[in-house]
């Protein structure tokens, strides 16, 4: 049984029942639950998408509690160093929501005009989809119908060289049936899903890169009543990744993720995605890489300490190797720091061929090699 099969998925009715239980006998208020839900969403975003690269966040809020989670997440994202903007076309006239809006206004978080979407999509790095959660029924009605269609066509819509924003869905990818998922097959395709309390049945068909669980408030009585099997939250984390989005079945001769149609045409972009995976899964020193160089005669000169690690390279590559730290990567290349007088400095000066090797073992990518 793999991890996905061993996790519990809730029906729409069970999700609503658990909400009632929490806010009934179990003594929670909606404000508390929403605060924890929104914090989980912001934490999951921050685990994967660093504010230095994915700074501009658009949070699209619907009329119910899912929209409320979005407002809370936006506030936390602001405090985490992101620049959120809010699209909130159908405001809920309740003090809780008015308070959340006031809190955002006091942080000068902009509420953008109803007419400015979807034209403005490309001005953002992340779209947080907090439109509909587990109470969604039927087909989306205005003003959300057109917006959900535009969100769904985001990846198809923009040419490959233009970076389209990543979509993070809160609890349910908006427009999906809560239990059956994307019935039409052309609905929203989020890159990240943050399930709250427990994933709903639709999450079984989620095929995006990151699936997180949030809502670290479920008491044992609820776990027992619904026989919930959920991953453990590590330490003080407010979210936990479900499964390993990068897992590859060993028996697949060419894993689907590596098929040409499923990888980026731009190798730097593909590397960045894999690097983000390595960071997101909490791998130790994901930026550590073995740099192999050779002198002008291509003679092997591996240092004795590194010999056992790089035996394979000695046999096939005739290189000298050492560990260095990746400082930066962009279309100009891979950057590490060194000294021109070092052995690698001398070797690169006389022979520009080099290779990098990343050891990301838990991602089943233990031998990602870059040659130049
Ligand atoms: N225990 C938890 O995990 C918690 C999760 N939270 C979040 O709350 C949502 C569920 O919130 P709820 O308010 O019950 O429902 P939704 O956010 O899904 O939205 C209800 C509103 O959506 C409207 N709606 C429904 N269907 C449509 C449609 N087809 N088109 C347009 N509008 C629609 C609905 O309007 P009605 O007129 O139909 O009533 C409502 O206005 C859960 O998913 C979590 O994200 C809590 O924050 C904390 C506890
Ligand atoms: K949603």
Short mmCIF file of C-alpha atoms and ligand atoms in Angstrom, two decimals:
data_model
loop_
_atom_site.label_atom_id
_atom_site.label_comp_id
_atom_site.label_asym_id
_atom_site.label_seq_id
_atom_site.Cartn_x
_atom_site.Cartn_y
_atom_site.Cartn_z
CA UNK A 1 0.00 0.00 0.00
CA UNK A 2 1.52 3.38 -0.93
CA UNK A 3 1.16 6.48 1.22
CA UNK A 4 -1.63 7.92 -0.91
CA UNK A 5 -3.76 4.81 -0.48
CA UNK A 6 -3.18 4.70 3.27
CA UNK A 7 -4.46 8.24 3.86
CA UNK A 8 -8.11 8.99 4.66
CA UNK A 9 -10.23 11.02 2.29
CA UNK A 10 -13.46 12.67 3.44
CA UNK A 11 -16.79 12.87 1.69
CA UNK A 12 -18.41 16.30 1.42
CA UNK A 13 -20.83 15.35 4.16
CA UNK A 14 -18.10 14.14 6.52
CA UNK A 15 -16.15 17.37 6.00
CA UNK A 16 -19.21 19.42 6.97
CA UNK A 17 -19.94 17.13 9.95
CA UNK A 18 -16.39 17.51 11.28
CA UNK A 19 -16.68 21.28 10.96
CA UNK A 20 -19.91 21.17 12.98
CA UNK A 21 -18.35 18.91 15.60
CA UNK A 22 -15.31 21.14 16.01
CA UNK A 23 -17.44 24.23 16.39
CA UNK A 24 -20.02 22.43 18.54
CA UNK A 25 -19.10 20.18 21.44
CA UNK A 26 -15.39 20.54 20.82
CA UNK A 27 -15.38 24.22 21.69
CA UNK A 28 -13.67 25.81 18.70
CA UNK A 29 -14.80 29.06 17.10
CA UNK A 30 -14.74 29.63 13.35
CA UNK A 31 -12.25 32.48 13.87
CA UNK A 32 -9.77 30.10 15.47
CA UNK A 33 -10.12 27.39 12.86
CA UNK A 34 -9.87 29.87 10.02
CA UNK A 35 -6.77 31.44 11.53
CA UNK A 36 -5.08 28.04 11.77
CA UNK A 37 -6.26 27.04 8.29
CA UNK A 38 -4.94 30.27 6.73
CA UNK A 39 -1.65 29.96 8.60
CA UNK A 40 -1.28 26.41 7.27
CA UNK A 41 -1.80 27.63 3.72
CA UNK A 42 0.76 30.42 4.10
CA UNK A 43 3.23 27.97 5.67
CA UNK A 44 2.84 25.47 2.83
CA UNK A 45 3.40 28.22 0.27
CA UNK A 46 6.52 29.36 2.12
CA UNK A 47 7.86 25.78 2.28
CA UNK A 48 8.01 25.56 -1.49
CA UNK A 49 7.95 29.02 -3.07
CA UNK A 50 10.54 31.35 -1.60
CA UNK A 51 9.53 35.04 -1.37
CA UNK A 52 12.77 36.05 -3.08
CA UNK A 53 11.55 34.40 -6.27
CA UNK A 54 7.78 34.19 -5.93
CA UNK A 55 7.01 37.53 -4.36
CA UNK A 56 3.82 38.74 -5.99
CA UNK A 57 0.85 36.76 -4.75
CA UNK A 58 -2.72 37.14 -5.87
CA UNK A 59 -5.25 35.73 -3.40
CA UNK A 60 -8.65 35.15 -4.98
CA UNK A 61 -11.29 34.93 -2.28
CA UNK A 62 -14.73 33.42 -2.59
CA UNK A 63 -17.83 34.20 -0.52
CA UNK A 64 -17.53 31.44 2.11
CA UNK A 65 -15.04 30.21 4.67
CA UNK A 66 -12.61 29.10 1.95
CA UNK A 67 -12.40 32.79 1.01
CA UNK A 68 -11.84 33.59 4.70
CA UNK A 69 -8.90 31.16 4.75
CA UNK A 70 -7.53 33.11 1.79
CA UNK A 71 -7.79 36.43 3.65
CA UNK A 72 -5.97 34.97 6.66
CA UNK A 73 -3.31 33.36 4.44
CA UNK A 74 -2.74 36.72 2.72
CA UNK A 75 -2.02 38.38 6.07
CA UNK A 76 0.50 35.72 7.06
CA UNK A 77 2.10 35.81 3.63
CA UNK A 78 2.55 39.56 4.04
CA UNK A 79 4.34 38.97 7.35
CA UNK A 80 6.45 36.24 5.72
CA UNK A 81 7.80 38.76 3.20
CA UNK A 82 5.49 38.26 0.19
CA UNK A 83 3.51 41.00 -1.55
CA UNK A 84 -0.08 39.80 -1.58
CA UNK A 85 -2.97 41.45 -3.43
CA UNK A 86 -6.58 40.41 -2.94
CA UNK A 87 -9.43 39.90 -5.37
CA UNK A 88 -12.58 39.67 -3.28
CA UNK A 89 -15.63 40.38 -5.41
CA UNK A 90 -18.43 39.03 -3.18
CA UNK A 91 -17.79 40.16 0.36
CA UNK A 92 -19.47 38.39 3.24
CA UNK A 93 -21.30 40.84 5.53
CA UNK A 94 -20.17 39.29 8.82
CA UNK A 95 -17.91 40.87 11.49
CA UNK A 96 -15.31 38.09 11.11
CA UNK A 97 -14.78 38.91 7.42
CA UNK A 98 -14.96 42.67 7.93
CA UNK A 99 -12.24 42.27 10.57
CA UNK A 100 -10.03 40.24 8.23
CA UNK A 101 -10.43 42.91 5.54
CA UNK A 102 -9.58 45.70 8.00
CA UNK A 103 -6.49 43.81 9.15
CA UNK A 104 -5.28 43.55 5.56
CA UNK A 105 -6.06 47.20 4.86
CA UNK A 106 -4.07 48.20 7.92
CA UNK A 107 -1.08 46.43 6.34
CA UNK A 108 -1.73 48.30 3.07
CA UNK A 109 -2.42 45.04 1.26
CA UNK A 110 -4.17 46.13 -1.96
CA UNK A 111 -7.66 44.94 -2.93
CA UNK A 112 -7.69 44.96 -6.69
CA UNK A 113 -10.62 45.97 -8.85
CA UNK A 114 -13.13 43.37 -9.88
CA UNK A 115 -12.61 44.13 -13.58
CA UNK A 116 -8.85 43.81 -13.60
CA UNK A 117 -8.77 40.00 -13.76
CA UNK A 118 -7.84 37.83 -15.55
CA UNK A 119 -5.79 40.37 -17.57
CA UNK A 120 -3.53 40.89 -14.58
CA UNK A 121 -2.75 37.23 -13.97
CA UNK A 122 0.71 37.51 -15.49
CA UNK A 123 1.68 40.20 -12.99
CA UNK A 124 1.76 37.56 -10.26
CA UNK A 125 4.06 34.72 -9.33
CA UNK A 126 1.52 32.80 -7.27
CA UNK A 127 -2.26 32.63 -7.41
CA UNK A 128 -3.89 31.41 -4.21
CA UNK A 129 -7.23 29.91 -5.16
CA UNK A 130 -9.47 30.44 -2.11
CA UNK A 131 -12.69 30.61 -4.10
CA UNK A 132 -14.63 27.51 -3.14
CA UNK A 133 -14.07 24.86 -0.50
CA UNK A 134 -15.99 21.79 0.55
CA UNK A 135 -19.47 23.41 0.31
CA UNK A 136 -19.20 23.98 -3.44
CA UNK A 137 -22.17 22.59 -5.42
CA UNK A 138 -23.07 22.49 -9.11
CA UNK A 139 -21.35 24.69 -11.67
CA UNK A 140 -19.60 27.95 -10.77
CA UNK A 141 -21.84 30.98 -11.00
CA UNK A 142 -20.79 34.57 -11.88
CA UNK A 143 -18.54 36.32 -11.15
CA UNK A 144 -16.43 33.23 -10.47
CA UNK A 145 -17.31 31.17 -13.56
CA UNK A 146 -15.21 33.10 -16.08
CA UNK A 147 -12.38 33.54 -13.64
CA UNK A 148 -12.16 29.82 -12.91
CA UNK A 149 -12.09 29.13 -16.66
CA UNK A 150 -9.25 31.61 -17.11
CA UNK A 151 -7.36 30.08 -14.22
CA UNK A 152 -7.83 26.64 -15.74
CA UNK A 153 -6.39 27.72 -19.05
CA UNK A 154 -3.42 29.52 -17.50
CA UNK A 155 -0.75 26.96 -18.33
CA UNK A 156 -2.08 26.31 -21.83
CA UNK A 157 -2.63 30.00 -22.49
CA UNK A 158 0.84 31.41 -22.18
CA UNK A 159 3.82 30.54 -24.36
CA UNK A 160 6.50 28.38 -22.81
CA UNK A 161 9.07 31.14 -22.48
CA UNK A 162 6.67 33.27 -20.46
CA UNK A 163 6.49 32.27 -16.83
CA UNK A 164 2.88 31.76 -15.80
CA UNK A 165 1.97 31.97 -12.12
CA UNK A 166 1.77 28.82 -10.01
CA UNK A 167 -1.65 28.01 -8.61
CA UNK A 168 -2.11 27.03 -4.98
CA UNK A 169 -5.59 25.73 -4.18
CA UNK A 170 -6.98 25.91 -0.67
CA UNK A 171 -8.73 22.67 0.34
CA UNK A 172 -10.45 22.09 -3.04
CA UNK A 173 -9.30 23.14 -6.52
CA UNK A 174 -12.10 25.60 -7.24
CA UNK A 175 -14.62 24.35 -9.75
CA UNK A 176 -13.85 20.69 -9.00
CA UNK A 177 -16.56 18.44 -7.66
CA UNK A 178 -15.73 17.93 -3.98
CA UNK A 179 -15.78 14.15 -4.34
CA UNK A 180 -15.34 13.34 -8.04
CA UNK A 181 -12.69 15.96 -8.81
CA UNK A 182 -12.33 17.58 -12.22
CA UNK A 183 -15.33 16.01 -13.93
CA UNK A 184 -14.99 17.97 -17.17
CA UNK A 185 -11.27 17.31 -17.47
CA UNK A 186 -10.56 20.94 -18.32
CA UNK A 187 -10.80 22.47 -14.85
CA UNK A 188 -8.17 24.15 -12.69
CA UNK A 189 -4.86 22.28 -12.50
CA UNK A 190 -3.18 23.57 -9.35
CA UNK A 191 0.53 23.08 -8.75
CA UNK A 192 -0.12 22.85 -5.03
CA UNK A 193 -3.14 21.69 -3.04
CA UNK A 194 -3.38 22.41 0.68
CA UNK A 195 -6.02 20.08 2.14
CA UNK A 196 -7.44 21.17 5.47
CA UNK A 197 -8.27 18.81 8.37
CA UNK A 198 -8.11 15.86 5.96
CA UNK A 199 -8.09 15.63 2.17
CA UNK A 200 -11.51 15.40 0.52
CA UNK A 201 -12.23 12.65 -1.99
CA UNK A 202 -11.41 14.86 -4.98
CA UNK A 203 -7.79 15.06 -3.78
CA UNK A 204 -7.28 11.44 -4.86
CA UNK A 205 -7.13 12.67 -8.44
CA UNK A 206 -4.85 15.62 -7.73
CA UNK A 207 -1.75 15.24 -9.87
CA UNK A 208 0.01 18.54 -9.18
CA UNK A 209 3.50 18.72 -7.74
CA UNK A 210 2.80 19.44 -4.08
CA UNK A 211 0.06 18.15 -1.81
CA UNK A 212 0.12 19.46 1.75
CA UNK A 213 -2.12 18.89 4.74
CA UNK A 214 -2.92 21.75 7.10
CA UNK A 215 -5.28 22.48 9.98
CA UNK A 216 -3.31 21.13 12.89
CA UNK A 217 -6.21 21.14 15.29
CA UNK A 218 -7.95 17.79 14.94
CA UNK A 219 -8.54 16.23 18.38
CA UNK A 220 -8.24 12.46 18.96
CA UNK A 221 -12.02 12.01 19.31
CA UNK A 222 -12.49 13.17 15.69
CA UNK A 223 -9.58 11.04 14.50
CA UNK A 224 -11.19 7.99 16.11
CA UNK A 225 -14.76 8.69 15.07
CA UNK A 226 -13.81 9.03 11.40
CA UNK A 227 -10.95 6.50 11.59
CA UNK A 228 -8.66 9.14 10.13
CA UNK A 229 -5.23 8.09 8.94
CA UNK A 230 -3.17 11.20 8.39
CA UNK A 231 0.54 11.99 8.23
CA UNK A 232 2.16 13.33 11.40
CA UNK A 233 3.11 16.98 11.51
CA UNK A 234 6.85 17.33 12.06
CA UNK A 235 7.97 19.39 15.06
CA UNK A 236 6.12 22.67 15.26
CA UNK A 237 5.09 22.72 11.57
CA UNK A 238 1.65 23.97 10.59
CA UNK A 239 1.61 21.84 7.46
CA UNK A 240 2.93 18.51 6.31
CA UNK A 241 3.56 17.27 2.80
CA UNK A 242 1.45 14.31 1.78
CA UNK A 243 3.31 11.68 -0.18
CA UNK A 244 6.33 12.57 -2.15
CA UNK A 245 5.37 14.33 -5.34
CA UNK A 246 8.69 13.31 -6.83
CA UNK A 247 8.44 9.63 -6.07
CA UNK A 248 9.17 7.42 -9.03
CA UNK A 249 8.18 3.78 -9.24
CA UNK A 250 11.40 1.81 -9.52
CA UNK A 251 9.85 -0.66 -11.91
CA UNK A 252 9.05 2.03 -14.51
CA UNK A 253 11.77 1.81 -17.18
CA UNK A 254 11.35 5.49 -18.06
CA UNK A 255 9.39 7.18 -15.27
CA UNK A 256 6.58 9.33 -16.64
CA UNK A 257 8.09 12.42 -15.04
CA UNK A 258 11.16 12.04 -17.20
CA UNK A 259 9.34 11.56 -20.49
CA UNK A 260 10.18 14.36 -22.88
CA UNK A 261 6.61 15.66 -22.92
CA UNK A 262 6.64 16.01 -19.12
CA UNK A 263 9.86 17.91 -18.65
CA UNK A 264 10.61 21.54 -19.38
CA UNK A 265 12.18 22.32 -22.72
CA UNK A 266 14.42 24.76 -20.86
CA UNK A 267 16.93 22.72 -18.80
CA UNK A 268 17.54 25.60 -16.38
CA UNK A 269 13.83 25.81 -15.62
CA UNK A 270 13.69 22.03 -15.13
CA UNK A 271 16.71 22.17 -12.84
CA UNK A 272 15.06 24.97 -10.83
CA UNK A 273 11.91 22.82 -10.38
CA UNK A 274 13.92 19.84 -9.20
CA UNK A 275 15.98 22.05 -6.94
CA UNK A 276 12.75 23.46 -5.44
CA UNK A 277 11.61 19.86 -4.84
CA UNK A 278 14.87 19.09 -3.08
CA UNK A 279 14.49 22.15 -0.85
CA UNK A 280 10.80 21.45 -0.19
CA UNK A 281 11.37 17.91 0.97
CA UNK A 282 13.81 19.19 3.60
CA UNK A 283 16.78 17.40 2.08
CA UNK A 284 20.02 18.19 3.91
CA UNK A 285 22.29 20.50 1.87
CA UNK A 286 20.38 20.31 -1.42
CA UNK A 287 22.84 22.87 -2.81
CA UNK A 288 25.87 20.67 -2.20
CA UNK A 289 27.34 19.45 -5.49
CA UNK A 290 30.38 17.56 -6.60
CA UNK A 291 32.32 19.61 -9.12
CA UNK A 292 34.52 17.58 -11.43
CA UNK A 293 37.19 19.18 -13.57
CA UNK A 294 40.15 17.86 -15.54
CA UNK A 295 43.54 19.23 -16.48
CA UNK A 296 44.48 19.91 -20.10
CA UNK A 297 45.52 16.29 -20.66
CA UNK A 298 42.29 15.04 -19.16
CA UNK A 299 44.32 13.03 -16.65
CA UNK A 300 42.56 11.72 -13.55
CA UNK A 301 43.63 13.45 -10.39
CA UNK A 302 41.14 12.64 -7.69
CA UNK A 303 42.13 13.48 -4.15
CA UNK A 304 42.52 10.38 -1.93
CA UNK A 305 39.85 11.55 0.53
CA UNK A 306 37.26 11.78 -2.20
CA UNK A 307 38.38 8.63 -3.92
CA UNK A 308 35.75 6.32 -2.50
CA UNK A 309 32.93 8.76 -3.27
CA UNK A 310 33.87 9.28 -6.85
CA UNK A 311 35.16 5.93 -7.92
CA UNK A 312 32.70 5.82 -10.77
CA UNK A 313 33.84 9.16 -12.06
CA UNK A 314 37.49 8.13 -11.99
CA UNK A 315 36.76 5.14 -14.15
CA UNK A 316 34.64 6.90 -16.73
CA UNK A 317 35.39 10.56 -16.42
CA UNK A 318 39.09 11.09 -15.66
CA UNK A 319 38.19 13.97 -13.44
CA UNK A 320 39.26 15.57 -10.23
CA UNK A 321 36.31 16.16 -7.94
CA UNK A 322 35.41 18.04 -4.80
CA UNK A 323 32.27 19.24 -3.04
CA UNK A 324 31.24 22.87 -3.55
CA UNK A 325 28.12 24.85 -2.76
CA UNK A 326 25.74 26.10 -5.43
CA UNK A 327 25.33 29.85 -4.90
CA UNK A 328 23.07 30.75 -7.78
CA UNK A 329 21.68 29.37 -11.01
CA UNK A 330 20.23 31.23 -13.95
CA UNK A 331 20.48 31.10 -17.73
CA UNK A 332 24.09 32.28 -17.48
CA UNK A 333 24.98 29.07 -15.69
CA UNK A 334 25.70 27.54 -12.30
CA UNK A 335 27.61 29.68 -9.84
CA UNK A 336 29.84 28.57 -6.96
CA UNK A 337 32.60 30.38 -5.13
CA UNK A 338 36.23 29.45 -5.45
CA UNK A 339 39.68 30.83 -5.70
CA UNK A 340 41.41 31.25 -9.05
CA UNK A 341 44.60 29.84 -7.54
CA UNK A 342 42.92 26.58 -6.49
CA UNK A 343 43.36 23.36 -8.37
CA UNK A 344 39.86 23.61 -9.83
CA UNK A 345 40.61 27.19 -10.86
CA UNK A 346 43.74 26.06 -12.70
CA UNK A 347 42.00 23.11 -14.31
CA UNK A 348 39.04 25.15 -15.56
CA UNK A 349 41.46 27.73 -16.95
CA UNK A 350 43.18 25.10 -19.08
CA UNK A 351 40.21 22.84 -19.80
CA UNK A 352 36.71 24.40 -19.66
CA UNK A 353 34.89 21.05 -19.47
CA UNK A 354 33.35 20.37 -16.09
CA UNK A 355 30.47 18.45 -14.59
CA UNK A 356 28.30 18.88 -11.52
CA UNK A 357 26.74 16.05 -9.59
CA UNK A 358 23.89 16.49 -7.10
CA UNK A 359 23.12 13.73 -4.64
CA UNK A 360 19.38 14.05 -3.97
CA UNK A 361 18.87 10.50 -2.86
CA UNK A 362 15.40 10.69 -1.27
CA UNK A 363 14.04 12.18 -4.49
CA UNK A 364 15.18 9.21 -6.52
CA UNK A 365 17.43 11.62 -8.36
CA UNK A 366 20.67 10.70 -6.73
CA UNK A 367 22.75 11.17 -9.81
CA UNK A 368 21.59 14.35 -11.48
CA UNK A 369 24.60 15.31 -13.56
CA UNK A 370 25.17 18.54 -15.42
CA UNK A 371 27.91 18.66 -17.99
CA UNK A 372 29.31 21.71 -19.70
N1 LIG B 1 -12.53 22.16 9.48
C1 LIG B 1 -11.87 22.73 8.52
O1 LIG B 1 -11.11 22.10 7.83
C2 LIG B 1 -12.09 24.14 8.27
C3 LIG B 1 -12.04 24.60 6.98
N2 LIG B 1 -12.36 25.86 6.67
C4 LIG B 1 -12.56 26.25 5.29
O2 LIG B 1 -13.94 26.36 5.07
C5 LIG B 1 -14.26 25.76 3.82
C6 LIG B 1 -15.71 25.44 3.77
O3 LIG B 1 -16.36 26.66 3.97
P1 LIG B 1 -17.88 26.92 3.59
O4 LIG B 1 -18.18 28.31 3.95
O5 LIG B 1 -18.73 25.86 4.18
O6 LIG B 1 -17.92 26.72 2.03
P2 LIG B 1 -17.15 27.32 0.78
O7 LIG B 1 -16.06 28.18 1.18
O8 LIG B 1 -16.90 26.18 -0.07
O9 LIG B 1 -18.18 28.30 0.07
C7 LIG B 1 -19.55 28.42 0.32
C8 LIG B 1 -20.01 29.59 -0.51
O10 LIG B 1 -19.84 29.28 -1.88
C9 LIG B 1 -21.05 29.53 -2.57
N3 LIG B 1 -21.20 28.56 -3.64
C10 LIG B 1 -21.38 27.24 -3.53
N4 LIG B 1 -21.47 26.68 -4.74
C11 LIG B 1 -21.38 27.69 -5.63
C12 LIG B 1 -21.43 27.76 -7.04
N5 LIG B 1 -21.61 26.68 -7.79
N6 LIG B 1 -21.26 28.97 -7.63
C13 LIG B 1 -21.11 30.10 -6.90
N7 LIG B 1 -21.11 30.10 -5.55
C14 LIG B 1 -21.23 28.89 -4.93
C15 LIG B 1 -22.11 29.42 -1.54
O11 LIG B 1 -23.17 30.22 -1.96
P3 LIG B 1 -24.68 29.67 -1.86
O12 LIG B 1 -25.48 30.74 -2.48
O13 LIG B 1 -24.72 28.38 -2.64
O14 LIG B 1 -24.91 29.46 -0.42
C16 LIG B 1 -21.45 29.94 -0.29
O15 LIG B 1 -21.54 31.36 -0.26
C17 LIG B 1 -13.32 24.62 3.74
O16 LIG B 1 -13.20 24.11 2.45
C18 LIG B 1 -12.06 25.26 4.27
O17 LIG B 1 -11.40 25.97 3.25
C19 LIG B 1 -12.59 26.86 7.73
O18 LIG B 1 -11.94 28.05 7.43
C20 LIG B 1 -12.04 26.43 9.05
C21 LIG B 1 -12.39 25.03 9.40
K1 LIG B 2 -10.24 26.56 -3.26
#
